[in-house]
Short mmCIF file of C-alpha atoms and ligand atoms in Angstrom, two decimals:
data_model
loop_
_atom_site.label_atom_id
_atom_site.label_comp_id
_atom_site.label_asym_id
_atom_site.label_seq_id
_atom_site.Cartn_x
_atom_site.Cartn_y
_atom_site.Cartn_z
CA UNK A 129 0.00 0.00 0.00
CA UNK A 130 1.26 3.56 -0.80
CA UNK A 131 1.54 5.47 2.04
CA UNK A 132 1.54 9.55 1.91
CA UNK A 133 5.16 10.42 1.57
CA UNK A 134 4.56 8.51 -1.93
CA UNK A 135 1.96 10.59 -3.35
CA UNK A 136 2.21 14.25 -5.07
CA UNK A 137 1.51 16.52 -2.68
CA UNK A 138 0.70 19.75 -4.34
CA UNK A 139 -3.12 20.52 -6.62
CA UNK A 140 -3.62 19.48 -9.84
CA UNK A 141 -1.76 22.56 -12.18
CA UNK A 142 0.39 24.07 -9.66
CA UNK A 143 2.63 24.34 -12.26
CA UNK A 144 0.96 25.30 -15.44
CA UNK A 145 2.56 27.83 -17.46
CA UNK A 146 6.05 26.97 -16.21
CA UNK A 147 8.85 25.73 -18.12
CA UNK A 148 11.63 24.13 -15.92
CA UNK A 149 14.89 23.06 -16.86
CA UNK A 150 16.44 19.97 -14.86
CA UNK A 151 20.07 19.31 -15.23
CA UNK A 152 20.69 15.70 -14.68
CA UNK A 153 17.20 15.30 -15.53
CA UNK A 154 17.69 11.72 -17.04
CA UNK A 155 18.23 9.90 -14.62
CA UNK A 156 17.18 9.26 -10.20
CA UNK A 157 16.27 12.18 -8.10
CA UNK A 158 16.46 14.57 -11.40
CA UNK A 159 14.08 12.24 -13.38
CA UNK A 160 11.48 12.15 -10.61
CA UNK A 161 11.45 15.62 -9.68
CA UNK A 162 11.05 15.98 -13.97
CA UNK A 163 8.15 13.40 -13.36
CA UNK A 164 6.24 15.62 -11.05
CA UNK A 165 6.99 18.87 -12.17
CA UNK A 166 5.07 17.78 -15.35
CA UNK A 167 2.06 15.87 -13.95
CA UNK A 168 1.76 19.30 -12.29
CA UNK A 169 1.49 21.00 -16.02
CA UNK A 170 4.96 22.36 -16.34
CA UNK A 171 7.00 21.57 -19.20
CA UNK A 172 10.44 20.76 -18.70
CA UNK A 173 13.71 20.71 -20.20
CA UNK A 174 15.68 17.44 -19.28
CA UNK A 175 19.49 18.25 -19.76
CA UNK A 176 23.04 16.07 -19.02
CA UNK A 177 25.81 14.72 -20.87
CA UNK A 178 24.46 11.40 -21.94
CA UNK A 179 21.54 12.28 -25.05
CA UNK A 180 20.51 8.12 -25.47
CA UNK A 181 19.32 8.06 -22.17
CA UNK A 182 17.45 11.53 -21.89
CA UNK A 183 15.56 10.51 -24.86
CA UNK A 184 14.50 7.22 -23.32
CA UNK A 185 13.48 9.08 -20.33
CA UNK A 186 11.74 12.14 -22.30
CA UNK A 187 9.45 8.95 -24.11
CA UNK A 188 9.24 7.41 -21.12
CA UNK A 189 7.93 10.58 -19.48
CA UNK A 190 5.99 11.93 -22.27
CA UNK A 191 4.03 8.33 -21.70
CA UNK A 192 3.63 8.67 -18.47
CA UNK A 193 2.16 12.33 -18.02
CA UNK A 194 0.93 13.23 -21.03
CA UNK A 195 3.40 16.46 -20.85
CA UNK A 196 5.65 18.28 -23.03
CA UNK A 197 9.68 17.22 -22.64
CA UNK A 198 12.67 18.22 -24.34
CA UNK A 199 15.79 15.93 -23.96
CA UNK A 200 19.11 17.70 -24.29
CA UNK A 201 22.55 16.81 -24.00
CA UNK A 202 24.48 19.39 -22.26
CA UNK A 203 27.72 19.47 -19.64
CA UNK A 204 27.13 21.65 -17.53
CA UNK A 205 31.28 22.17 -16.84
CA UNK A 206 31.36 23.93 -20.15
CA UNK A 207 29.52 27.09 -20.26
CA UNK A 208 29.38 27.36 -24.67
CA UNK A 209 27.31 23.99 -23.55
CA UNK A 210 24.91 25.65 -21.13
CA UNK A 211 24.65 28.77 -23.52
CA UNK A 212 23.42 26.67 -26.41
CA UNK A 213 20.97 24.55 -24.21
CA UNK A 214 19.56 27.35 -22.81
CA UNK A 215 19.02 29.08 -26.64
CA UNK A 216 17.56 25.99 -27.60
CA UNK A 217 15.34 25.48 -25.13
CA UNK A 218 13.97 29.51 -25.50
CA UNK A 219 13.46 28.36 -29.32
CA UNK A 220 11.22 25.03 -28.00
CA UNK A 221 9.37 26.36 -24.83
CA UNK A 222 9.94 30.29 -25.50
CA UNK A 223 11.17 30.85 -21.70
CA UNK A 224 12.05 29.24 -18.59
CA UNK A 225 10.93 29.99 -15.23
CA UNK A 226 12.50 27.29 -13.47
CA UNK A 227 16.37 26.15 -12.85
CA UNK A 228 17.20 22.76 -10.82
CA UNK A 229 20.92 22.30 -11.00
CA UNK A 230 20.95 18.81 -10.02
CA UNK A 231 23.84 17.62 -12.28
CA UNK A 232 26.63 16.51 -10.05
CA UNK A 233 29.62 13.55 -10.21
CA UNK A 234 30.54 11.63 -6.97
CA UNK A 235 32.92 8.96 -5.82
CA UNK A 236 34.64 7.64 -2.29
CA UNK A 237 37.71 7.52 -1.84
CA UNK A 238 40.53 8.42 0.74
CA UNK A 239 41.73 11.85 -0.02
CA UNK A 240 45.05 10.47 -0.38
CA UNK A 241 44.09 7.99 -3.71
CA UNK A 242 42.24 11.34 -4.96
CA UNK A 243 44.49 12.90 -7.63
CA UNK A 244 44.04 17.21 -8.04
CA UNK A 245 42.55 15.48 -11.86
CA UNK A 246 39.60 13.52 -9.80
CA UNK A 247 39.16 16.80 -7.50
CA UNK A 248 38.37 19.26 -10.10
CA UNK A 249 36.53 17.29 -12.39
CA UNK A 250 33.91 17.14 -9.40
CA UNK A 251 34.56 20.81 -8.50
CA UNK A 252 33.71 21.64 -12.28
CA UNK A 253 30.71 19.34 -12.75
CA UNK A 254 29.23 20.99 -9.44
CA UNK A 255 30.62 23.83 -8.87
CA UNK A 256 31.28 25.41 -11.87
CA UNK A 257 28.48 23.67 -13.44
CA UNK A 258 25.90 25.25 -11.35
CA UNK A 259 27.38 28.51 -11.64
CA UNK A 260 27.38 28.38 -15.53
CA UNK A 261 23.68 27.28 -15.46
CA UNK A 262 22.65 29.99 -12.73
CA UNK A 263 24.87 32.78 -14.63
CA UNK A 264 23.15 31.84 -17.85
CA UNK A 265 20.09 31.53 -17.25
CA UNK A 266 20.08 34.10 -14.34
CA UNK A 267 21.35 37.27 -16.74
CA UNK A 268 18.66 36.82 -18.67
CA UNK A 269 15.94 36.54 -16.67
CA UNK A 270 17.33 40.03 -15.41
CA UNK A 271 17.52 41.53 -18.87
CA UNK A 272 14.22 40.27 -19.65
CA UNK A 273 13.10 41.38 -16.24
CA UNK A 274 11.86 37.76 -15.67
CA UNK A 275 10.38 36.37 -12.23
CA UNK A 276 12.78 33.17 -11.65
CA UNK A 277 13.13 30.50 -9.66
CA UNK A 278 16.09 28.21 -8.88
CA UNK A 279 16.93 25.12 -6.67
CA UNK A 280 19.76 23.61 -6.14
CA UNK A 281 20.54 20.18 -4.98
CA UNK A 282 23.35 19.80 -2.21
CA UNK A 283 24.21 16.97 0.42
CA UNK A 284 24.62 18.06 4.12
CA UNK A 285 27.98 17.31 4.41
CA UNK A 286 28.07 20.73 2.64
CA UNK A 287 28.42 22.33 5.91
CA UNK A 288 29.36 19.39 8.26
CA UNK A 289 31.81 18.41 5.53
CA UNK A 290 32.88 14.40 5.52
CA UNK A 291 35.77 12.50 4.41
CA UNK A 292 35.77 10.08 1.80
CA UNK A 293 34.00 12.42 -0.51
CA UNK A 294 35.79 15.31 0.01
CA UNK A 295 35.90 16.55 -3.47
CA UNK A 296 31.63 16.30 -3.58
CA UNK A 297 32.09 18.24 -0.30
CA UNK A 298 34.08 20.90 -1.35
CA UNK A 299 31.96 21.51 -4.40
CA UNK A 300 28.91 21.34 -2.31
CA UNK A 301 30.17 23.49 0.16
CA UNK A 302 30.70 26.30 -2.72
CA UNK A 303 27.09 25.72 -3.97
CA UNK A 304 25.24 26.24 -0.88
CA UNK A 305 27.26 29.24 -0.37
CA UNK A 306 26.00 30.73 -4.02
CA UNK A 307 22.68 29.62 -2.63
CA UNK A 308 22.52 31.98 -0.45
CA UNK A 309 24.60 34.97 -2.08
CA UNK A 310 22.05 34.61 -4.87
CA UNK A 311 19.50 34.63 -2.83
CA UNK A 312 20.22 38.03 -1.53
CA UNK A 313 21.58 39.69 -4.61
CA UNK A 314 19.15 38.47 -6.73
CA UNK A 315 15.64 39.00 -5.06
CA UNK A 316 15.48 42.46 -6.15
CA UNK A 317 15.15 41.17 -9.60
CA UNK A 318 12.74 38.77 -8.12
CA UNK A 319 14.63 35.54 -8.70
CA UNK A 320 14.92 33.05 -5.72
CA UNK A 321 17.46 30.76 -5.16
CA UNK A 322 16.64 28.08 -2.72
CA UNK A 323 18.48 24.41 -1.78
CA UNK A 324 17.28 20.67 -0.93
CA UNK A 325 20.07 18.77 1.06
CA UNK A 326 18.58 15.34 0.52
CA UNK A 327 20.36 12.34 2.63
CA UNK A 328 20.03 8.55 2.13
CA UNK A 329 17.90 8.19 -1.57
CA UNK A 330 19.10 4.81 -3.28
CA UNK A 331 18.91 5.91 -6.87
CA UNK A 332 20.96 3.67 -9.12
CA UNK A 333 23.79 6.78 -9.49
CA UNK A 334 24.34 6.83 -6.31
CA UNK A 335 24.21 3.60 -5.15
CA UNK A 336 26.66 2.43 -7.60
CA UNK A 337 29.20 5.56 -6.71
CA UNK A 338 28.78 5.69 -2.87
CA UNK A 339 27.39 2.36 -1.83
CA UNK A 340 29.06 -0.14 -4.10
CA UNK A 341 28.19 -4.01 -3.31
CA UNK A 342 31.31 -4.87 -1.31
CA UNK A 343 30.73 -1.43 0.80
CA UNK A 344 27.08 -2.20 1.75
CA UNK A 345 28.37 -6.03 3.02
CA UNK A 346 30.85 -3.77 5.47
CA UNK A 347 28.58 -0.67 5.91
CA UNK A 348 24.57 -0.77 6.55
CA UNK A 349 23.50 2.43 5.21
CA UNK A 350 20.10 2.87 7.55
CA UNK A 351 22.20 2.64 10.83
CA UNK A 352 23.16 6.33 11.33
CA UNK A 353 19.42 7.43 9.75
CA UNK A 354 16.90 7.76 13.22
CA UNK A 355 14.30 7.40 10.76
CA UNK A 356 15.42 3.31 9.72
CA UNK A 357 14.19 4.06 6.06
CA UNK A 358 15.49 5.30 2.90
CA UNK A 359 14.25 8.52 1.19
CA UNK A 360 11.31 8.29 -1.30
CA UNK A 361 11.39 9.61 -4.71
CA UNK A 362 8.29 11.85 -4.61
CA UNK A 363 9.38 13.07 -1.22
CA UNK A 364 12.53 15.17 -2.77
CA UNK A 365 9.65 16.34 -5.73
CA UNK A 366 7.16 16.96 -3.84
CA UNK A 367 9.51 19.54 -1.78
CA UNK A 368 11.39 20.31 -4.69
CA UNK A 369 7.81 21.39 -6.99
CA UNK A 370 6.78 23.36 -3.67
CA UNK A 371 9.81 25.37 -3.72
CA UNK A 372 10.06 26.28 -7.15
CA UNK A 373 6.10 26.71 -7.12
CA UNK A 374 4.54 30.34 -6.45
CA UNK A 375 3.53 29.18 -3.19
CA UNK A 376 6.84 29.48 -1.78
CA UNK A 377 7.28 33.17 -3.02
CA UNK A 378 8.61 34.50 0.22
CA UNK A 379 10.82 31.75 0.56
CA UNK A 380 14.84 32.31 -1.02
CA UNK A 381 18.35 31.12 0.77
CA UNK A 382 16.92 28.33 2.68
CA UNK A 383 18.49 24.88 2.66
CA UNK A 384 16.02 22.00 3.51
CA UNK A 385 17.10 19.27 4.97
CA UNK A 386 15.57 15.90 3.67
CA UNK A 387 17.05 12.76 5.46
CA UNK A 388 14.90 11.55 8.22
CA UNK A 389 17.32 12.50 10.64
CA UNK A 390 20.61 11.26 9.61
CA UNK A 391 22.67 14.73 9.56
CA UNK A 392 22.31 14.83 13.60
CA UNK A 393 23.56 11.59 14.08
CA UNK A 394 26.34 11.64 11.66
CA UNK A 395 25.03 10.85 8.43
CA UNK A 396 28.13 11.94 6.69
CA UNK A 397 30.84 9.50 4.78
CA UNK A 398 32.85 9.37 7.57
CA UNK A 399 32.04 5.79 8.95
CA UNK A 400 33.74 4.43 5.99
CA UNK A 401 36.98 4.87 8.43
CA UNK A 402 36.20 1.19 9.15
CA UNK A 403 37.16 0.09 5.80
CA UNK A 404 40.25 -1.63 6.26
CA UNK A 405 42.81 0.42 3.70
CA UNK A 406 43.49 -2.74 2.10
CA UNK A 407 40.02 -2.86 0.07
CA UNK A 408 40.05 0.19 -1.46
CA UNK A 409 41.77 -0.94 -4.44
CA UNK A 410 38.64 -3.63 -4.82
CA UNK A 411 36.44 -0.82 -4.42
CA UNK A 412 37.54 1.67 -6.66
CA UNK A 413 37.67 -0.78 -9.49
CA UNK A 414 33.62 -1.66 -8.05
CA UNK A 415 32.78 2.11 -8.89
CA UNK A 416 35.27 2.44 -12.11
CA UNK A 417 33.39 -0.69 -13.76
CA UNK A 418 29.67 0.41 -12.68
CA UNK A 419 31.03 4.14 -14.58
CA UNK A 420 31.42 2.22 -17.64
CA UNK A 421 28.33 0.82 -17.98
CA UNK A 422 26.34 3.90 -17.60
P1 NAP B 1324 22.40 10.31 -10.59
O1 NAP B 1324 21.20 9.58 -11.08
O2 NAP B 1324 23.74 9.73 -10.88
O3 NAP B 1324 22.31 11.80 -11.14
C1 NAP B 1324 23.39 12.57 -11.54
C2 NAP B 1324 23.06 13.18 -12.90
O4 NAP B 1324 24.04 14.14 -13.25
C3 NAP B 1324 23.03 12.13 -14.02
O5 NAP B 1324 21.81 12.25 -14.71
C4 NAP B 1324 24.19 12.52 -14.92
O6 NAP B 1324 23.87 12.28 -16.30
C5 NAP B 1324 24.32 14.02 -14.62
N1 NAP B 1324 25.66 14.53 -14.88
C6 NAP B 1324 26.84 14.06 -14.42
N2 NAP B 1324 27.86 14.78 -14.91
C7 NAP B 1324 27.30 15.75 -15.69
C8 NAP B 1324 27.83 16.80 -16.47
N3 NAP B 1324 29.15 17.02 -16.54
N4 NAP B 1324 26.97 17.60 -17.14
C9 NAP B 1324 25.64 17.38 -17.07
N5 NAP B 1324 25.08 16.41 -16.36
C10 NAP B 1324 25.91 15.59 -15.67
O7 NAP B 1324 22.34 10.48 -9.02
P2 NAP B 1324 21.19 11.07 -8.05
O8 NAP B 1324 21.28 10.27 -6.80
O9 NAP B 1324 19.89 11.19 -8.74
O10 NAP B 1324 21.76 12.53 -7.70
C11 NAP B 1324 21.06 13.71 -8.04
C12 NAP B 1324 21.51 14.86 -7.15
O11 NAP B 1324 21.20 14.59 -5.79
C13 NAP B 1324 23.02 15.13 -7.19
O12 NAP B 1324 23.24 16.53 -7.12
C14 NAP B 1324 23.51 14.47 -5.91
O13 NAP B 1324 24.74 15.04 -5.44
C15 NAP B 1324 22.35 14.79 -4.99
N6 NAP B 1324 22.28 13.92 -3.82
C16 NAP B 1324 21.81 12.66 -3.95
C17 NAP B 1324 21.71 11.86 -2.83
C18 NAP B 1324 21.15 10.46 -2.91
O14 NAP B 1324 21.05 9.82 -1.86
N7 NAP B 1324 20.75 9.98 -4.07
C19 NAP B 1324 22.13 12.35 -1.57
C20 NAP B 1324 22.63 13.65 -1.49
C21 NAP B 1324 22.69 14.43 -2.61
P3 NAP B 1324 24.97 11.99 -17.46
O15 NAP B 1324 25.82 10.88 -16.98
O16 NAP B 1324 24.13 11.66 -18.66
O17 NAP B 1324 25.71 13.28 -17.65
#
């Protein structure tokens, strides 16, 4: 039986007349918030680097909700890339209201096997990435004196900070932080810039990256979460359509926290200290090999 958490949350149209654009839209938490946003009437721009399987999911979507999607391929660490998804998406939907930069690259590791290479290709895809997207998209809605909304996705280790992902951390850090500078510089244009920091969510991403098979026989995810469950899809959408929704007008620079718990009783990377060093080879060959396939 479905329980409520499962179910969209806000009325039927809440987003009608909206055009979104979701960066890692093809795939896990960037698919389903896509999912909801257009059973709510938006349309929405699906975006990453991979264009075979942001088709399948546009069909797939298109299917399912009846809505309008547009699959493009874009990386976001190169901002000619962001410029031309953005134009083409004006030319399809003729504006966007709504920015999710939800694109991001993860892996664990012990700082010390993490080569400056490994560090700034996260840094770019996150960082960098979300500031291309938010600088493109955010000039314009201020030349075209626009009303705008934008949400980004974070982690909470972006201000507790954990080790074994410290390059995600870093980047996350840095994107919180434009969260709220945004958020203050921006709402006289009337743009709002607000944040999910979603915690335990086993999408296939980030399952393979973070919680490879030989790490979940050491490592029990649920232990450090109060709440003893995983995140739900349609919880992250249904917070993530509310904030980007006119209902949450007078809400800009807040971070919510989504993970039943887990921040307050360490819900960071750092219990993979227990990892003996001598599997680490083992494991990064797990999450090299799971890369591949994708
Ligand atoms: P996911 O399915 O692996 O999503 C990541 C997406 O980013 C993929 O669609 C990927 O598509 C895209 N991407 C990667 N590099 C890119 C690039 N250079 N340019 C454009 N797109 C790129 O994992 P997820 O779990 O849904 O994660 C979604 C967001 O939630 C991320 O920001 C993640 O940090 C955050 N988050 C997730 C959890 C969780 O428990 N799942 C917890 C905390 C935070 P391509 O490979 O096609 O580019």
């Amino acid at each position: 039986m479905q329980t409520l958490y499962q179910e969209g949350m806000l009325r039927d149209n809440a987003l009608a007349g909206k055009v979104a654009i979701v960066t890692g839209g093809g795939t896990g938490l960037g698919k389903a918030m896509a999912t909801y946003f257009l059973r709510l009437g938006a349309k929405v721009a699906i975006t990453s680097r991979k264009l075979e399987v942001l088709e399948k999911t546009a069909e797939e979507l298109r299917q399912a909700t009846g809505g309008e999607v547009l699959p493009l391929a874009c990386d976001v660490r190169h901002y000619e890339e962001v410029a031309a998804m953005h134009q083409q998406v004006l030319k399809h939907f003729g504006k966007v209201d709504i920015l999710v930069n939800n694109a991001a690259g993860n892996f664990i590791s012990p700082t010390e096997r993490v080569h400056p290479k490994g560090f700034s290709t996260v840094m770019n895809i996150v960082l960098q990435g979300t500031y291309n997207c938010s600088y493109e998209i955010g000039r314009h809605w201020i030349a075209e004196k626009q009303a705008g909304a934008m949400l980004n996705i974070v982690a909470t280790f972006a201000w507790t900070g954990s080790g074994y992902v410290v390059p995600s951390a870093c980047a996350k850090a840095g994107v919180l932080t434009l969260t709220k500078s945004l958020a203050v510089e921006w709402a006289k244009y009337n743009i709002r810039c607000n944040a999910i920091a979603p915690g335990y969510f086993p999408t296939k991403g980030m399952t393979d990256r973070l919680f490879p098979e030989n790490i979940r026989q050491e490592l029990d995810p649920l232990k450090n979460i109060p709440a003893k469950r995983a995140g739900n899809e349609q919880e992250i959408a249904n917070l993530a359509a509310y904030l980007v929704s006119d209902y949450a007008a007078y809400i800009t620079g807040e971070v919510v926290t989504l993970d039943g718990g887990a921040v307050l009783k360490d819900g960071t990377m750092n219990a993979l200290d227990l990892v003996p060093s001598s599997m680490w080879e083992a494991i990064e060959m797990m999450v090299r090999q799971a890369n591949k396939k994708q």
